[in-house]
Amino acid sequence: MRLPRVGIRNLGEGVAVAFDSLRANKLRSALTILGVVIGVTTVMAIASMVQGIRTQIFNAIDTAGPSVFYIVRFFSQTPLNPDRLPYEVRIRPIVSEPDAEAVRRVPSVAYAGMWVQLFQRMEYQGNRTQVITVFGADEHYMDIQGGTMLRGRFFTRGELSGDEVMVIESDVADKLFGRLDPLGRYVRVGTTALRVVGIYQKPDNIFEPPGQQIGGVMPFETAHQNYRYDETNNLFIAVRPRPGEDPALTRDQATVALRRVRNLRPGMPNTFDLITQDQILDVVGKFTTYFFVTMVALSSVALLVGGIGVMAIMMVSVTDRTREIGLRKALGATRREILWQFLVEAATLTFVGGLLGILFGLGAGEVMKAALKLRSGVPLWSAGLACAVSIGIGLVFGMYPANRAARMDPVEALRHE
């Protein structure tokens, strides 16, 4: 029987006793820490995925340029129902080409163009995609969104008037056409057949939520003439300042130009909104934070179950080792030393569970990132937090069994059979 030394030196002794208990009661110990393993695995996997999503979005914004901003009819963090728009939205004019032209005349603006976002299925000879994103833009689309032209060409200025042409994304081209050459063939987008004039590859770091893959780009007028779309949520003006210009100053000058073209007098509120990359990051940050907090709250149920399991097993351990406790007290061990011994044992058990949870969580995180095509490492703070939480569970839920052991009468304990 291993007898602990006095004071803080009992830490190593308590850890050694805890590992002895793990080896002697493998199944019982595994069931004890199962809840901790599940809870920590969930936290680590979610932290990995959230970090991956953040990184992809930040990279996407770097690709587009952190100075790019967008002019919309009304900015809302959640899409508005186009059939039931609030009064404050209905009184605002829809963004239009005269608005874009007014912004183009601002000296610090390098580009301002009308864009629209469509959600359609694409089809070629029976091969169909799910509903994906198709942009209506102009020949400067890749200057804003990034990408590489693989084959063919982008549409020309002459085709911007409404020609039924489009440039499709390479992954979508492979899905629809297989080994066939898509160039010159017609792909059906919704109910309209468009001739493929080019194939491009989007940047790897463009973040695409599941089900919203970018399928391609068509001229804005083609989209305007052939498709119905939500003019509040999906119609906007993309603006890029000239290199070296102050983005904040450019936004202010664009605001003045829009107010002038819309005949807004001083003191009247703006009838449009500007969306900056900072606002996008703020929305993304809030979404991922809420998601992470929700998942942590759900995983805390598993941690609570694990903590109750630790308490139950430690109570059994105290009962089984009553004579040992009595002998230790008879040899001079104090209540504090007995309390410390069992607390260290409980914390060691849950710490082992936390380490296993970290390993499983890292694996689960890698699987989810591979499935979602995310690129990111697991934040170190999540591993540290997981270890701290697992140790804390052992200390909190091990306190009652440890306190019961510390309060045992040595004479009664030695009589225990």
Short mmCIF file of C-alpha atoms in Angstrom, two decimals:
data_model
loop_
_atom_site.label_atom_id
_atom_site.label_comp_id
_atom_site.label_asym_id
_atom_site.label_seq_id
_atom_site.Cartn_x
_atom_site.Cartn_y
_atom_site.Cartn_z
CA MET A 1 0.00 0.00 0.00
CA ARG A 2 1.38 3.40 -1.02
CA LEU A 3 1.23 6.00 1.76
CA PRO A 4 1.23 9.69 0.80
CA ARG A 5 3.72 12.19 2.10
CA VAL A 6 2.65 15.43 3.76
CA GLY A 7 1.44 18.66 2.15
CA ILE A 8 1.76 19.65 -1.52
CA ARG A 9 4.08 16.71 -2.10
CA ASN A 10 0.94 14.56 -2.15
CA LEU A 11 0.25 15.71 -5.73
CA GLY A 12 2.53 13.12 -7.32
CA GLU A 13 1.35 10.46 -4.91
CA GLY A 14 -2.30 11.23 -5.68
CA VAL A 15 -1.68 11.07 -9.43
CA ALA A 16 0.11 7.73 -9.03
CA VAL A 17 -2.79 6.34 -6.97
CA ALA A 18 -5.25 7.58 -9.60
CA PHE A 19 -3.38 5.75 -12.35
CA ASP A 20 -3.27 2.63 -10.17
CA SER A 21 -7.06 2.90 -9.91
CA LEU A 22 -7.35 3.32 -13.69
CA ARG A 23 -5.30 0.19 -14.31
CA ALA A 24 -7.08 -1.86 -11.64
CA ASN A 25 -10.60 -0.89 -12.74
CA LYS A 26 -10.35 -0.27 -16.48
CA LEU A 27 -14.03 -0.69 -17.36
CA ARG A 28 -15.27 1.30 -14.38
CA SER A 29 -12.81 4.09 -15.10
CA ALA A 30 -13.73 4.14 -18.79
CA LEU A 31 -17.42 4.51 -17.96
CA THR A 32 -16.54 7.20 -15.42
CA ILE A 33 -14.78 9.45 -17.90
CA LEU A 34 -16.99 8.67 -20.93
CA GLY A 35 -19.16 11.75 -20.44
CA VAL A 36 -16.08 13.95 -20.11
CA VAL A 37 -14.62 12.45 -23.29
CA ILE A 38 -17.83 13.09 -25.25
CA GLY A 39 -18.17 16.66 -23.99
CA VAL A 40 -14.57 17.64 -24.66
CA THR A 41 -14.64 15.94 -28.09
CA THR A 42 -17.66 18.04 -29.05
CA VAL A 43 -16.06 21.29 -27.90
CA MET A 44 -12.80 20.57 -29.73
CA ALA A 45 -14.51 19.53 -32.96
CA ILE A 46 -16.78 22.57 -32.99
CA ALA A 47 -13.88 24.92 -32.13
CA SER A 48 -11.92 23.46 -35.04
CA MET A 49 -14.81 23.89 -37.48
CA VAL A 50 -15.64 27.44 -36.31
CA GLN A 51 -12.00 28.45 -36.65
CA GLY A 52 -11.95 26.96 -40.14
CA ILE A 53 -15.05 28.92 -41.17
CA ARG A 54 -13.60 32.16 -39.81
CA THR A 55 -10.31 31.59 -41.63
CA GLN A 56 -12.02 30.85 -44.94
CA ILE A 57 -14.14 33.99 -44.73
CA PHE A 58 -11.17 36.16 -43.80
CA ASN A 59 -9.25 34.71 -46.75
CA ALA A 60 -12.19 35.35 -49.05
CA ILE A 61 -12.28 38.98 -47.98
CA ASP A 62 -8.54 39.28 -48.55
CA THR A 63 -9.09 37.92 -52.06
CA ALA A 64 -11.79 40.46 -52.84
CA GLY A 65 -9.79 43.20 -51.16
CA PRO A 66 -10.59 44.56 -47.73
CA SER A 67 -11.49 47.95 -49.25
CA VAL A 68 -14.36 46.62 -51.42
CA PHE A 69 -17.83 47.65 -50.26
CA TYR A 70 -21.38 47.12 -51.46
CA ILE A 71 -24.38 49.43 -51.83
CA VAL A 72 -27.77 47.85 -51.15
CA ARG A 73 -31.35 48.97 -50.74
CA PHE A 74 -31.44 47.88 -47.09
CA PHE A 75 -28.93 45.98 -44.99
CA SER A 76 -30.32 43.29 -42.71
CA GLN A 77 -28.40 40.54 -40.94
CA THR A 78 -31.25 38.16 -41.83
CA PRO A 79 -32.88 38.10 -45.31
CA LEU A 80 -36.13 40.01 -45.54
CA ASN A 81 -39.33 38.49 -46.92
CA PRO A 82 -39.74 40.29 -50.30
CA ASP A 83 -43.53 39.90 -50.09
CA ARG A 84 -43.77 41.48 -46.64
CA LEU A 85 -41.19 44.25 -46.54
CA PRO A 86 -41.32 46.69 -43.62
CA TYR A 87 -42.45 50.23 -44.43
CA GLU A 88 -38.96 51.62 -43.87
CA VAL A 89 -37.72 49.36 -46.68
CA ARG A 90 -40.63 49.90 -49.10
CA ILE A 91 -40.11 53.67 -49.16
CA ARG A 92 -36.50 53.22 -50.32
CA PRO A 93 -35.82 53.15 -54.09
CA ILE A 94 -34.24 50.02 -55.54
CA VAL A 95 -30.56 50.42 -56.37
CA SER A 96 -30.21 51.07 -60.09
CA GLU A 97 -27.77 51.85 -62.90
CA PRO A 98 -28.04 55.66 -62.35
CA ASP A 99 -26.86 55.02 -58.77
CA ALA A 100 -23.89 53.01 -60.05
CA GLU A 101 -23.07 55.69 -62.64
CA ALA A 102 -23.09 58.38 -59.95
CA VAL A 103 -20.64 56.35 -57.85
CA ARG A 104 -18.39 55.75 -60.90
CA ARG A 105 -17.95 59.50 -61.26
CA VAL A 106 -16.37 59.72 -57.79
CA PRO A 107 -12.63 60.35 -58.44
CA SER A 108 -11.44 57.85 -55.80
CA VAL A 109 -13.59 54.97 -57.16
CA ALA A 110 -11.88 52.51 -59.50
CA TYR A 111 -14.97 50.37 -60.18
CA ALA A 112 -18.69 50.42 -59.50
CA GLY A 113 -20.98 47.88 -61.15
CA MET A 114 -24.49 46.49 -60.84
CA TRP A 115 -24.53 42.89 -59.64
CA VAL A 116 -27.32 40.46 -58.87
CA GLN A 117 -27.28 37.11 -57.10
CA LEU A 118 -29.51 34.36 -58.49
CA PHE A 119 -30.31 30.97 -56.96
CA GLN A 120 -30.99 28.51 -59.77
CA ARG A 121 -30.41 24.93 -60.86
CA MET A 122 -28.07 24.29 -63.79
CA GLU A 123 -28.72 21.44 -66.23
CA TYR A 124 -27.13 19.82 -69.28
CA GLN A 125 -28.72 16.80 -70.97
CA GLY A 126 -30.24 15.40 -67.78
CA ASN A 127 -27.34 16.22 -65.47
CA ARG A 128 -28.54 18.70 -62.88
CA THR A 129 -27.05 20.54 -59.95
CA GLN A 130 -28.74 21.48 -56.71
CA VAL A 131 -29.83 25.09 -56.33
CA ILE A 132 -26.58 27.05 -56.59
CA THR A 133 -25.52 30.69 -56.77
CA VAL A 134 -25.18 32.33 -60.18
CA PHE A 135 -24.05 35.95 -60.42
CA GLY A 136 -25.13 38.54 -62.91
CA ALA A 137 -22.19 40.93 -63.23
CA ASP A 138 -19.79 42.29 -65.86
CA GLU A 139 -16.31 41.64 -67.22
CA HIS A 140 -14.73 42.87 -63.97
CA TYR A 141 -16.23 40.10 -61.84
CA MET A 142 -12.92 38.29 -61.27
CA ASP A 143 -11.20 41.58 -60.42
CA ILE A 144 -13.47 41.74 -57.39
CA GLN A 145 -14.02 38.09 -56.49
CA GLY A 146 -10.74 36.68 -57.73
CA GLY A 147 -10.30 33.53 -59.76
CA THR A 148 -8.40 32.12 -62.73
CA MET A 149 -9.59 31.78 -66.30
CA LEU A 150 -8.88 28.18 -67.37
CA ARG A 151 -10.33 27.99 -70.87
CA GLY A 152 -12.25 30.20 -73.21
CA ARG A 153 -12.87 33.82 -72.31
CA PHE A 154 -14.95 36.11 -70.17
CA PHE A 155 -17.85 37.87 -71.87
CA THR A 156 -17.09 41.05 -73.79
CA ARG A 157 -18.55 44.53 -73.49
CA GLY A 158 -20.68 43.83 -76.54
CA GLU A 159 -22.28 40.88 -74.75
CA LEU A 160 -23.15 42.90 -71.66
CA SER A 161 -26.33 44.23 -73.29
CA GLY A 162 -28.13 40.94 -72.64
CA ASP A 163 -26.52 38.19 -74.69
CA GLU A 164 -27.35 34.71 -73.40
CA VAL A 165 -23.79 33.68 -72.53
CA MET A 166 -22.10 32.68 -69.30
CA VAL A 167 -18.81 31.63 -67.74
CA ILE A 168 -19.14 28.54 -65.56
CA GLU A 169 -17.06 27.39 -62.61
CA SER A 170 -14.76 24.41 -63.26
CA ASP A 171 -16.25 22.08 -60.61
CA VAL A 172 -19.75 22.66 -61.98
CA ALA A 173 -18.45 22.11 -65.52
CA ASP A 174 -17.01 18.74 -64.50
CA LYS A 175 -20.28 17.74 -62.85
CA LEU A 176 -22.48 18.71 -65.80
CA PHE A 177 -20.31 17.89 -68.81
CA GLY A 178 -17.92 15.21 -67.56
CA ARG A 179 -15.29 14.67 -70.26
CA LEU A 180 -17.13 16.80 -72.84
CA ASP A 181 -15.77 20.22 -73.71
CA PRO A 182 -18.34 22.73 -72.39
CA LEU A 183 -17.18 25.60 -74.62
CA GLY A 184 -19.83 26.50 -77.18
CA ARG A 185 -22.45 24.21 -75.62
CA TYR A 186 -25.66 25.43 -74.04
CA VAL A 187 -26.38 24.93 -70.36
CA ARG A 188 -29.83 25.53 -68.95
CA VAL A 189 -29.93 27.88 -65.96
CA GLY A 190 -33.44 27.79 -64.58
CA THR A 191 -35.59 28.07 -67.73
CA THR A 192 -33.05 29.87 -69.94
CA ALA A 193 -30.38 28.24 -72.11
CA LEU A 194 -27.03 30.05 -72.03
CA ARG A 195 -23.99 29.43 -74.23
CA VAL A 196 -20.80 28.62 -72.32
CA VAL A 197 -17.98 30.93 -73.46
CA GLY A 198 -15.48 30.27 -70.68
CA ILE A 199 -14.51 28.14 -67.71
CA TYR A 200 -12.94 29.69 -64.61
CA GLN A 201 -11.66 28.40 -61.32
CA LYS A 202 -12.71 30.22 -58.20
CA PRO A 203 -10.09 30.95 -55.51
CA ASP A 204 -9.61 28.08 -53.07
CA ASN A 205 -10.24 30.39 -50.14
CA ILE A 206 -13.69 31.55 -51.20
CA PHE A 207 -16.06 30.45 -48.44
CA GLU A 208 -19.21 28.76 -49.67
CA PRO A 209 -21.88 27.62 -47.22
CA PRO A 210 -23.17 24.11 -47.98
CA GLY A 211 -25.80 24.27 -50.74
CA GLN A 212 -24.64 27.68 -52.04
CA GLN A 213 -21.86 26.74 -54.41
CA ILE A 214 -21.02 29.38 -57.03
CA GLY A 215 -21.99 27.98 -60.41
CA GLY A 216 -20.98 30.76 -62.76
CA VAL A 217 -21.43 34.30 -64.00
CA MET A 218 -23.64 35.80 -66.70
CA PRO A 219 -23.98 39.42 -67.90
CA PHE A 220 -26.05 41.54 -65.54
CA GLU A 221 -28.55 42.50 -68.24
CA THR A 222 -29.03 38.83 -69.14
CA ALA A 223 -29.97 38.11 -65.53
CA HIS A 224 -32.13 41.24 -65.37
CA GLN A 225 -34.10 40.33 -68.52
CA ASN A 226 -34.56 36.58 -67.99
CA TYR A 227 -34.93 35.98 -64.25
CA ARG A 228 -37.01 37.10 -61.32
CA TYR A 229 -34.99 37.95 -58.22
CA ASP A 230 -35.30 39.65 -54.87
CA GLU A 231 -34.44 43.31 -55.53
CA THR A 232 -33.94 44.00 -51.82
CA ASN A 233 -31.70 41.13 -50.75
CA ASN A 234 -29.95 40.11 -53.97
CA LEU A 235 -29.44 43.30 -55.99
CA PHE A 236 -26.44 45.47 -55.15
CA ILE A 237 -23.63 47.69 -56.43
CA ALA A 238 -20.08 46.44 -55.94
CA VAL A 239 -17.56 49.24 -55.42
CA ARG A 240 -13.77 49.16 -55.30
CA PRO A 241 -11.66 52.23 -54.45
CA ARG A 242 -8.57 53.13 -56.43
CA PRO A 243 -5.28 51.74 -55.05
CA GLY A 244 -3.88 53.97 -52.35
CA GLU A 245 -7.17 55.75 -51.65
CA ASP A 246 -8.58 55.86 -48.14
CA PRO A 247 -11.55 53.41 -48.13
CA ALA A 248 -13.40 55.43 -45.49
CA LEU A 249 -13.05 58.62 -47.54
CA THR A 250 -14.20 56.79 -50.67
CA ARG A 251 -17.28 55.52 -48.85
CA ASP A 252 -18.08 59.06 -47.69
CA GLN A 253 -17.71 60.43 -51.23
CA ALA A 254 -19.88 57.63 -52.63
CA THR A 255 -22.52 58.44 -50.02
CA VAL A 256 -22.51 62.11 -51.06
CA ALA A 257 -22.82 61.15 -54.74
CA LEU A 258 -25.77 58.84 -54.04
CA ARG A 259 -27.56 61.42 -51.91
CA ARG A 260 -27.12 63.96 -54.70
CA VAL A 261 -28.48 61.68 -57.44
CA ARG A 262 -31.44 60.74 -55.24
CA ASN A 263 -32.18 64.39 -54.40
CA LEU A 264 -31.86 63.95 -50.65
CA ARG A 265 -31.77 67.25 -48.79
CA PRO A 266 -29.52 67.85 -45.75
CA GLY A 267 -31.01 66.23 -42.67
CA MET A 268 -32.90 63.57 -44.62
CA PRO A 269 -31.83 59.98 -43.86
CA ASN A 270 -30.06 57.86 -46.45
CA THR A 271 -32.32 55.71 -48.63
CA PHE A 272 -29.58 53.09 -49.10
CA ASP A 273 -27.06 51.19 -47.01
CA LEU A 274 -23.35 50.54 -47.42
CA ILE A 275 -22.00 47.13 -46.45
CA THR A 276 -18.31 47.08 -45.65
CA GLN A 277 -16.05 44.11 -45.10
CA ASP A 278 -15.95 45.01 -41.38
CA GLN A 279 -19.72 44.61 -41.20
CA ILE A 280 -19.51 41.24 -42.95
CA LEU A 281 -16.84 40.12 -40.49
CA ASP A 282 -18.96 41.35 -37.60
CA VAL A 283 -21.98 39.34 -38.79
CA VAL A 284 -19.81 36.26 -39.33
CA GLY A 285 -18.19 36.71 -35.93
CA LYS A 286 -21.58 36.93 -34.19
CA PHE A 287 -22.92 33.91 -36.06
CA THR A 288 -19.94 31.70 -35.32
CA THR A 289 -19.85 32.87 -31.69
CA TYR A 290 -23.55 32.04 -31.17
CA PHE A 291 -23.04 28.69 -32.89
CA PHE A 292 -20.03 27.88 -30.72
CA VAL A 293 -21.79 28.92 -27.49
CA THR A 294 -24.85 26.83 -28.41
CA MET A 295 -22.73 23.75 -29.08
CA VAL A 296 -20.77 24.26 -25.87
CA ALA A 297 -24.06 24.49 -23.95
CA LEU A 298 -25.21 21.22 -25.51
CA SER A 299 -21.89 19.50 -24.84
CA SER A 300 -22.03 20.68 -21.23
CA VAL A 301 -24.84 18.17 -20.71
CA ALA A 302 -22.35 15.39 -21.46
CA LEU A 303 -19.84 17.04 -19.13
CA LEU A 304 -22.47 17.20 -16.39
CA VAL A 305 -23.24 13.51 -16.86
CA GLY A 306 -19.52 12.80 -16.75
CA GLY A 307 -19.18 14.79 -13.54
CA ILE A 308 -22.01 12.88 -11.89
CA GLY A 309 -20.34 9.66 -12.99
CA VAL A 310 -17.08 10.79 -11.41
CA MET A 311 -18.90 11.54 -8.15
CA ALA A 312 -20.62 8.14 -8.14
CA ILE A 313 -17.43 6.20 -8.87
CA MET A 314 -15.45 8.18 -6.31
CA MET A 315 -18.11 7.41 -3.70
CA VAL A 316 -17.69 3.71 -4.51
CA SER A 317 -13.92 4.11 -4.31
CA VAL A 318 -14.16 5.76 -0.89
CA THR A 319 -16.33 2.91 0.39
CA ASP A 320 -13.99 0.25 -1.01
CA ARG A 321 -10.96 1.92 0.56
CA THR A 322 -12.44 2.66 4.00
CA ARG A 323 -9.86 0.52 5.82
CA GLU A 324 -7.04 2.17 3.83
CA ILE A 325 -8.34 5.61 4.87
CA GLY A 326 -8.52 4.50 8.49
CA LEU A 327 -4.94 3.16 8.35
CA ARG A 328 -3.65 6.39 6.80
CA LYS A 329 -5.32 8.45 9.52
CA ALA A 330 -3.94 6.10 12.21
CA LEU A 331 -0.43 6.71 10.80
CA GLY A 332 -0.88 10.49 11.08
CA ALA A 333 -2.52 11.64 7.84
CA THR A 334 -4.64 14.77 8.37
CA ARG A 335 -8.10 15.53 7.00
CA ARG A 336 -6.53 17.96 4.50
CA GLU A 337 -4.16 15.29 3.20
CA ILE A 338 -6.97 12.74 2.74
CA LEU A 339 -9.12 15.41 1.06
CA TRP A 340 -6.22 16.37 -1.21
CA GLN A 341 -5.52 12.74 -2.15
CA PHE A 342 -9.05 12.04 -3.37
CA LEU A 343 -9.40 15.40 -5.12
CA VAL A 344 -6.17 14.76 -7.03
CA GLU A 345 -7.43 11.31 -7.95
CA ALA A 346 -10.74 12.67 -9.26
CA ALA A 347 -9.02 15.47 -11.19
CA THR A 348 -6.56 12.99 -12.71
CA LEU A 349 -9.40 10.77 -13.91
CA THR A 350 -11.20 13.65 -15.62
CA PHE A 351 -7.92 15.06 -16.97
CA VAL A 352 -7.28 11.73 -18.71
CA GLY A 353 -10.82 11.97 -20.07
CA GLY A 354 -10.06 15.49 -21.28
CA LEU A 355 -6.89 14.37 -23.07
CA LEU A 356 -8.79 11.57 -24.80
CA GLY A 357 -11.52 14.05 -25.72
CA ILE A 358 -8.90 16.39 -27.24
CA LEU A 359 -7.48 13.58 -29.37
CA PHE A 360 -10.92 12.45 -30.56
CA GLY A 361 -11.97 16.07 -31.08
CA LEU A 362 -8.93 16.78 -33.24
CA GLY A 363 -9.77 13.77 -35.38
CA ALA A 364 -13.44 14.71 -35.67
CA GLY A 365 -12.47 18.30 -36.50
CA GLU A 366 -10.18 17.16 -39.31
CA VAL A 367 -12.96 14.98 -40.75
CA MET A 368 -15.46 17.86 -40.70
CA LYS A 369 -12.96 20.29 -42.20
CA ALA A 370 -12.19 17.84 -44.98
CA ALA A 371 -15.90 17.34 -45.66
CA LEU A 372 -16.54 21.11 -45.75
CA LYS A 373 -13.23 21.86 -47.52
CA LEU A 374 -12.07 24.17 -44.75
CA ARG A 375 -8.46 24.97 -44.04
CA SER A 376 -7.48 25.85 -40.50
CA GLY A 377 -5.64 24.60 -37.47
CA VAL A 378 -7.23 23.97 -34.12
CA PRO A 379 -6.85 27.01 -31.84
CA LEU A 380 -4.55 26.32 -28.88
CA TRP A 381 -6.89 28.08 -26.49
CA SER A 382 -9.56 25.41 -27.07
CA ALA A 383 -7.17 22.63 -26.02
CA GLY A 384 -6.15 24.57 -22.91
CA LEU A 385 -9.78 25.31 -22.10
CA ALA A 386 -10.70 21.64 -22.53
CA CYS A 387 -7.96 20.57 -20.11
CA ALA A 388 -8.94 23.21 -17.56
CA VAL A 389 -12.63 22.28 -17.78
CA SER A 390 -11.93 18.56 -17.38
CA ILE A 391 -9.75 19.17 -14.31
CA GLY A 392 -12.39 21.53 -12.91
CA ILE A 393 -15.06 18.85 -13.28
CA GLY A 394 -12.93 16.44 -11.29
CA LEU A 395 -12.36 18.97 -8.53
CA VAL A 396 -16.01 20.07 -8.31
CA PHE A 397 -17.64 16.64 -8.49
CA GLY A 398 -14.87 14.96 -6.50
CA MET A 399 -15.26 17.39 -3.59
CA TYR A 400 -18.15 15.57 -1.89
CA PRO A 401 -16.57 12.06 -1.97
CA ALA A 402 -13.20 13.52 -0.92
CA ASN A 403 -14.81 15.43 1.93
CA ARG A 404 -16.62 12.27 3.07
CA ALA A 405 -13.33 10.37 3.10
CA ALA A 406 -11.61 13.16 5.04
CA ARG A 407 -14.31 13.18 7.74
CA MET A 408 -14.19 9.43 8.45
CA ASP A 409 -13.51 8.37 12.01
CA PRO A 410 -10.25 6.33 11.93
CA VAL A 411 -11.46 3.82 14.55
CA GLU A 412 -14.74 3.12 12.68
CA ALA A 413 -12.84 2.99 9.38
CA LEU A 414 -10.40 0.34 10.70
CA ARG A 415 -13.35 -1.80 11.83
CA HIS A 416 -14.82 -1.75 8.29
CA GLU A 417 -14.91 -5.15 6.56
#
